[in-house]
mmCIF file of C-alpha atoms in Angstrom:
data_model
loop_
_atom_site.group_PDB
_atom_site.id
_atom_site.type_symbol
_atom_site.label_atom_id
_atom_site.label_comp_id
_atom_site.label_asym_id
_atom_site.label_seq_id
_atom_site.Cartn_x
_atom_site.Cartn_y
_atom_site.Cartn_z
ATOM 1 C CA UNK B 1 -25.292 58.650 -66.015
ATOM 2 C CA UNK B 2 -22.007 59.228 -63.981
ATOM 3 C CA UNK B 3 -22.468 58.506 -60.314
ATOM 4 C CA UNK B 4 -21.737 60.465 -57.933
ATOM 5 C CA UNK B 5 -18.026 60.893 -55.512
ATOM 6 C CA UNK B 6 -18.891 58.753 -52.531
ATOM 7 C CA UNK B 7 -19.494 61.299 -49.398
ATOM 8 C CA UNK B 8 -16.598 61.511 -47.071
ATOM 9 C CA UNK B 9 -18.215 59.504 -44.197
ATOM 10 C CA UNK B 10 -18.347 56.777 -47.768
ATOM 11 C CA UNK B 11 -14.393 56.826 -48.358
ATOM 12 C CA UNK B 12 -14.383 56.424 -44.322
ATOM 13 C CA UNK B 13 -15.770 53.234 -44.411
ATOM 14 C CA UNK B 14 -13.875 52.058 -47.418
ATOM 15 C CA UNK B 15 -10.953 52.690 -44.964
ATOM 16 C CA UNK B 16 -12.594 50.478 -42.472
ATOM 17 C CA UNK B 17 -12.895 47.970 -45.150
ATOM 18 C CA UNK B 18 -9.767 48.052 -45.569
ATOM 19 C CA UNK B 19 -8.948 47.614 -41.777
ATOM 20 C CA UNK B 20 -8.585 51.275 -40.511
ATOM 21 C CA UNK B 21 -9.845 50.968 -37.654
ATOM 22 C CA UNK B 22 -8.901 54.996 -36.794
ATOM 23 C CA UNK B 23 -11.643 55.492 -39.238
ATOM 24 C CA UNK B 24 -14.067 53.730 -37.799
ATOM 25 C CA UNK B 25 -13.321 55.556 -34.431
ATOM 26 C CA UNK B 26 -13.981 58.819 -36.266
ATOM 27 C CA UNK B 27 -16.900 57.097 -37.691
ATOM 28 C CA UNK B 28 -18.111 56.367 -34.341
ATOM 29 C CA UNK B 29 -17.523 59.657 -33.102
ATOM 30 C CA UNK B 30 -18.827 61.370 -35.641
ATOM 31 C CA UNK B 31 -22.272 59.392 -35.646
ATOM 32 C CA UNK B 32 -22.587 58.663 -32.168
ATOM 33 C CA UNK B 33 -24.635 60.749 -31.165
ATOM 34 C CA UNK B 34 -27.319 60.960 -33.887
ATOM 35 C CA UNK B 35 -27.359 56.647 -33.632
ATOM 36 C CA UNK B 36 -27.798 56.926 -29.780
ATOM 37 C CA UNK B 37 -30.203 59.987 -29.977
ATOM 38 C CA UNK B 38 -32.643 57.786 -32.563
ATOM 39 C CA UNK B 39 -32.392 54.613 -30.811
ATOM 40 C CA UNK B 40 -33.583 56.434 -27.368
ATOM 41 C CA UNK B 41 -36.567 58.167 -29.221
ATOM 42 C CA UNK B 42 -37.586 54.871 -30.973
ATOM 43 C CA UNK B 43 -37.157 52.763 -27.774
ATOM 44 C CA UNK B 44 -38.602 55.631 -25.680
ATOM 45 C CA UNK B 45 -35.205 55.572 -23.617
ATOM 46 C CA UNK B 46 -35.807 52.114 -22.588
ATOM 47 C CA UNK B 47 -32.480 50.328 -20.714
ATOM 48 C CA UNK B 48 -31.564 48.416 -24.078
ATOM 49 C CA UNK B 49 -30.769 51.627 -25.534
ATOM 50 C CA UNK B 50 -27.154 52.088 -25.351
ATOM 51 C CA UNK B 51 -26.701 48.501 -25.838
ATOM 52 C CA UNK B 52 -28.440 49.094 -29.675
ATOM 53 C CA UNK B 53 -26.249 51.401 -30.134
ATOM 54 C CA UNK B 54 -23.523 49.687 -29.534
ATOM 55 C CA UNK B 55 -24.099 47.024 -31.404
ATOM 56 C CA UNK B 56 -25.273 49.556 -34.408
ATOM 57 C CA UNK B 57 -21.885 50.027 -34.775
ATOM 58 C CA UNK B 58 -20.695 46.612 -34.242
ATOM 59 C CA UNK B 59 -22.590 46.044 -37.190
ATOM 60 C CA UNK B 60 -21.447 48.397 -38.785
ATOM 61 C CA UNK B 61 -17.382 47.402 -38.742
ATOM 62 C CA UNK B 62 -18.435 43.325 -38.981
ATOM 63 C CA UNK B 63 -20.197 44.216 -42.298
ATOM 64 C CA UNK B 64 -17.175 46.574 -43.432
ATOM 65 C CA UNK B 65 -15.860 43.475 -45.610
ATOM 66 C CA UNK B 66 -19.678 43.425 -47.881
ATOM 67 C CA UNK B 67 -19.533 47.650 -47.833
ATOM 68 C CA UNK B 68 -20.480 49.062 -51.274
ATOM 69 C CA UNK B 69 -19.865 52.544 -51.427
ATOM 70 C CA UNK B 70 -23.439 52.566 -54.114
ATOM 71 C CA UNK B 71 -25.404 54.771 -51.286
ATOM 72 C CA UNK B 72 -24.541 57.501 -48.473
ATOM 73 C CA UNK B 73 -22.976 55.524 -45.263
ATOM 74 C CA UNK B 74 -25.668 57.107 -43.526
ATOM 75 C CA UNK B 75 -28.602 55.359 -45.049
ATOM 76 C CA UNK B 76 -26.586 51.995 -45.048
ATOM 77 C CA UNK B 77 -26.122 52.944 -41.459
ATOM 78 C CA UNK B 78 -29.728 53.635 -40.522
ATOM 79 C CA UNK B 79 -30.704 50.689 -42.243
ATOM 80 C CA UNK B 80 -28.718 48.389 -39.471
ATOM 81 C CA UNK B 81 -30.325 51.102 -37.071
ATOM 82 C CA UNK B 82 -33.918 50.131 -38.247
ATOM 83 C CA UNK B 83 -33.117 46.491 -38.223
ATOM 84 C CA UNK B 84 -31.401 46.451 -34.837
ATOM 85 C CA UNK B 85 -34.734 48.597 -33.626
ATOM 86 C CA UNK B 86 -37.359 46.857 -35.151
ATOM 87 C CA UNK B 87 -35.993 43.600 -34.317
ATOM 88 C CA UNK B 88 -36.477 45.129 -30.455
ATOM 89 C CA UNK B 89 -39.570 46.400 -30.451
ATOM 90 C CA UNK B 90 -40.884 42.846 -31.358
ATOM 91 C CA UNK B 91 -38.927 41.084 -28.963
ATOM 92 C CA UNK B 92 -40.248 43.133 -26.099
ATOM 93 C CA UNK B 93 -44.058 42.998 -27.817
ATOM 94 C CA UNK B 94 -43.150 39.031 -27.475
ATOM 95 C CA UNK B 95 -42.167 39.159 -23.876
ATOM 96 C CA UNK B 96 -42.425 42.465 -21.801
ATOM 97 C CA UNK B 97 -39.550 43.260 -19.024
ATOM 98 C CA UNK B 98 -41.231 45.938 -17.204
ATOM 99 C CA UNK B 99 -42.680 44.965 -13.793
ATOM 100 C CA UNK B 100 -45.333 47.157 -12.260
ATOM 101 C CA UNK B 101 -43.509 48.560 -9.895
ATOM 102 C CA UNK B 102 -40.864 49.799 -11.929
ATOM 103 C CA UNK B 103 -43.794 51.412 -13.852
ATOM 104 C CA UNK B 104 -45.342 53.320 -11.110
ATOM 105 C CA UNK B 105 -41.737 54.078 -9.959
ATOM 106 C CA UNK B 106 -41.115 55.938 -13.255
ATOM 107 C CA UNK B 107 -44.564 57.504 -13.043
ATOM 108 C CA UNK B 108 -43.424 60.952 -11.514
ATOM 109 C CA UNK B 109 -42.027 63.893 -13.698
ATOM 110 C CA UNK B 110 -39.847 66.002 -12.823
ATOM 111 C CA UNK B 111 -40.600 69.607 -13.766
ATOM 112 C CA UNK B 112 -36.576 71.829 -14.836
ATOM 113 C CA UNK B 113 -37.945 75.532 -14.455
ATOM 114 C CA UNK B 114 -35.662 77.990 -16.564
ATOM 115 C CA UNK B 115 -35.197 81.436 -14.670
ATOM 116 C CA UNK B 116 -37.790 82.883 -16.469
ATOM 117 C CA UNK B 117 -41.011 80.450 -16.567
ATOM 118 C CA UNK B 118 -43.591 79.861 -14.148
ATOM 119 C CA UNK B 119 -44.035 76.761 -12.553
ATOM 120 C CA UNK B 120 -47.726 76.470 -14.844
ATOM 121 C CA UNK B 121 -45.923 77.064 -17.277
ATOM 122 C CA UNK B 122 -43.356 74.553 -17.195
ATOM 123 C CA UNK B 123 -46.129 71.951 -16.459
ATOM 124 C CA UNK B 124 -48.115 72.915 -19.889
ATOM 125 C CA UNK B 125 -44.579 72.263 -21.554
ATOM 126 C CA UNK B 126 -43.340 69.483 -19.884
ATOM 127 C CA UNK B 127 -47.057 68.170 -20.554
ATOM 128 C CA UNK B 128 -46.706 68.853 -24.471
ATOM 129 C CA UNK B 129 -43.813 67.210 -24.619
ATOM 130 C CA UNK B 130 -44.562 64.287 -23.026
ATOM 131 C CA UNK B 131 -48.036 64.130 -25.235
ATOM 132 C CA UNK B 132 -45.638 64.660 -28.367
ATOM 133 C CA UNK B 133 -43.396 61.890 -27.088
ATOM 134 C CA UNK B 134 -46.238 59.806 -26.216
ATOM 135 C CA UNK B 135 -47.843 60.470 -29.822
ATOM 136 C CA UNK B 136 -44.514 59.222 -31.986
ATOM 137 C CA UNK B 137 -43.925 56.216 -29.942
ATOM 138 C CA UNK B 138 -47.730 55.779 -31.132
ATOM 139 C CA UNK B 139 -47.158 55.561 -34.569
ATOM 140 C CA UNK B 140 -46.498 52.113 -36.234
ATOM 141 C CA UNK B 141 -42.432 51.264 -36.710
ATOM 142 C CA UNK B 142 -41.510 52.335 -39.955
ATOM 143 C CA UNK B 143 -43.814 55.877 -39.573
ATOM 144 C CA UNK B 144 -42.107 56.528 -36.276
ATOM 145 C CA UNK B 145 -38.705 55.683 -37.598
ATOM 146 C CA UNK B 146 -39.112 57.804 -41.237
ATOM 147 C CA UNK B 147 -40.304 60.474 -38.389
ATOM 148 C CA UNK B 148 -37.327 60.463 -36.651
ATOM 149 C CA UNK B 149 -35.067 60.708 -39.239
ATOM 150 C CA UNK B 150 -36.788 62.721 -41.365
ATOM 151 C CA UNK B 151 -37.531 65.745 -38.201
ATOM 152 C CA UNK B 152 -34.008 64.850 -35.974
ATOM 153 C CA UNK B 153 -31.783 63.690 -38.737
ATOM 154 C CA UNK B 154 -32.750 66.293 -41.499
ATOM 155 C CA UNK B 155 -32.372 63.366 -44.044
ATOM 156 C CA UNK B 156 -34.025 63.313 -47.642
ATOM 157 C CA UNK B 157 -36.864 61.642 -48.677
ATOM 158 C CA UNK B 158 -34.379 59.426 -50.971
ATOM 159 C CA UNK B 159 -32.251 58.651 -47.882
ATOM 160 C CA UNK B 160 -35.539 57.506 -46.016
ATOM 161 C CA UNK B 161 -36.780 56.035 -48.679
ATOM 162 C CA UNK B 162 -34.182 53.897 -49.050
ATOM 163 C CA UNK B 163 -33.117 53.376 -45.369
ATOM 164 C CA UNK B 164 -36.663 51.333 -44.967
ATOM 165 C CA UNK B 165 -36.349 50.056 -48.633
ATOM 166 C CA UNK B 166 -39.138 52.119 -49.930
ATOM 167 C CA UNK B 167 -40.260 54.182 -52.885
ATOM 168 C CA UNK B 168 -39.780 58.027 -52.709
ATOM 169 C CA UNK B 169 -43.275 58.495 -52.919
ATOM 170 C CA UNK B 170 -44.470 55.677 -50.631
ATOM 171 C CA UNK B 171 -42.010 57.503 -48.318
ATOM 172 C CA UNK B 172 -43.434 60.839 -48.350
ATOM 173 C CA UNK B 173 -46.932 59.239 -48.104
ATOM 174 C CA UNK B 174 -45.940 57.166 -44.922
ATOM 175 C CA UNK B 175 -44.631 60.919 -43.427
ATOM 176 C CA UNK B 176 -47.857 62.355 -44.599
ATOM 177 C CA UNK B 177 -49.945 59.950 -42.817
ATOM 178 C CA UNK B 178 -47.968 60.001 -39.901
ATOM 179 C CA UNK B 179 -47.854 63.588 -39.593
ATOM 180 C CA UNK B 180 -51.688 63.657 -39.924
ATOM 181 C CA UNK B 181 -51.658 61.032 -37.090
ATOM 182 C CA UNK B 182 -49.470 62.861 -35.092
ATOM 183 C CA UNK B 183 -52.001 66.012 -35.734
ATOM 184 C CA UNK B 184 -54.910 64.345 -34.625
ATOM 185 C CA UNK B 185 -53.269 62.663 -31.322
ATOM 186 C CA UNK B 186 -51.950 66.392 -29.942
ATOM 187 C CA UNK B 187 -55.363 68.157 -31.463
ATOM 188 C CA UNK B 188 -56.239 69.238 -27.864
ATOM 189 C CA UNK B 189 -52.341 71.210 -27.602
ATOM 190 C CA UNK B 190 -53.165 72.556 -30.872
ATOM 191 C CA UNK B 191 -56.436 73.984 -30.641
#
């Protein structure tokens, strides 16, 4: 079986590789944003955030040298995401930063009404979306992360899959459970 071209963001990186570092700026800019955007949800905009991404892409030109263009940059991307991430989440499970002050300060929400809502009705939204928030950063690592990429990112089941070095169907099982978790925790929104 003939493989496949590699994907332009692939022959990118093979630039890099090669010491381009113009393509890794257009790397960066063209990623940036997605990287950043998944961090923040999996760290529930925490301050280490931009400092993750960062170093996502630190990674990513420090391991340019060992780049294999064998799978889409993106997954090979998202799998220093999910390392970076996970590695994270355990170190603040291991020591946690956040006093109680700083807790209560964050407590308040601040309600954005558009011209054409009503102030209940920006609560019930704002309140859905914080329950919706509240119910992914619920969900163990690797669900909330498949999650992620799978609703924000659009990405396949074989780019999941092999982003958190799983099978295709343990992949889709994971989102199935996690989606049925997901259901149960915002059952009082749906109903």
């Amino acid at each position: 079986m003939p493989s496949a071209a590699p994907d332009e963001d692939a022959l990118l990186m093979l630039r890099v590789r090669d010491g381009d570092a113009s393509a890794m700026e257009m790397l960066i800019r063209k990623h940036q944003h997605s990287v950043y955007a998944t961090v923040a949800r999996m760290l529930n905009n925490g301050p280490e955030v931009e400092d993750i991404a960062q170093q996502v892409f630190i990674r990513v030109w420090r391991g340019a040298k060992n780049y294999e263009a064998s799978a889409r940059f993106t997954t090979w991307m998202f799998t220093i995401l999910r390392n970076l991430v996970f590695n994270e989440v355990r170190r603040q499970k291991r020591k946690p930063t956040t006093s109680a002050d700083a807790i209560e300060e964050e407590g308040g929400t601040i309600l954005f009404l558009e011209g054409s809502q009503s102030p209940d009705a920006a609560l019930q939204q704002t309140e859905l979306q914080q329950a919706v928030d509240d119910a992914i950063a619920a969900l163990p690592e690797k669900a909330r992360l498949a999650v992620q990429l799978r609703r924000f990112e659009n990405m396949p089941y074989e780019e999941i899959a092999k982003t958190l070095n799983m099978s295709v169907p343990a992949t889709k099982s994971l989102l199935f459970r996690a989606r049925n978790m997901l259901k149960e925790a915002l059952a009082s929104f749906l109903s």
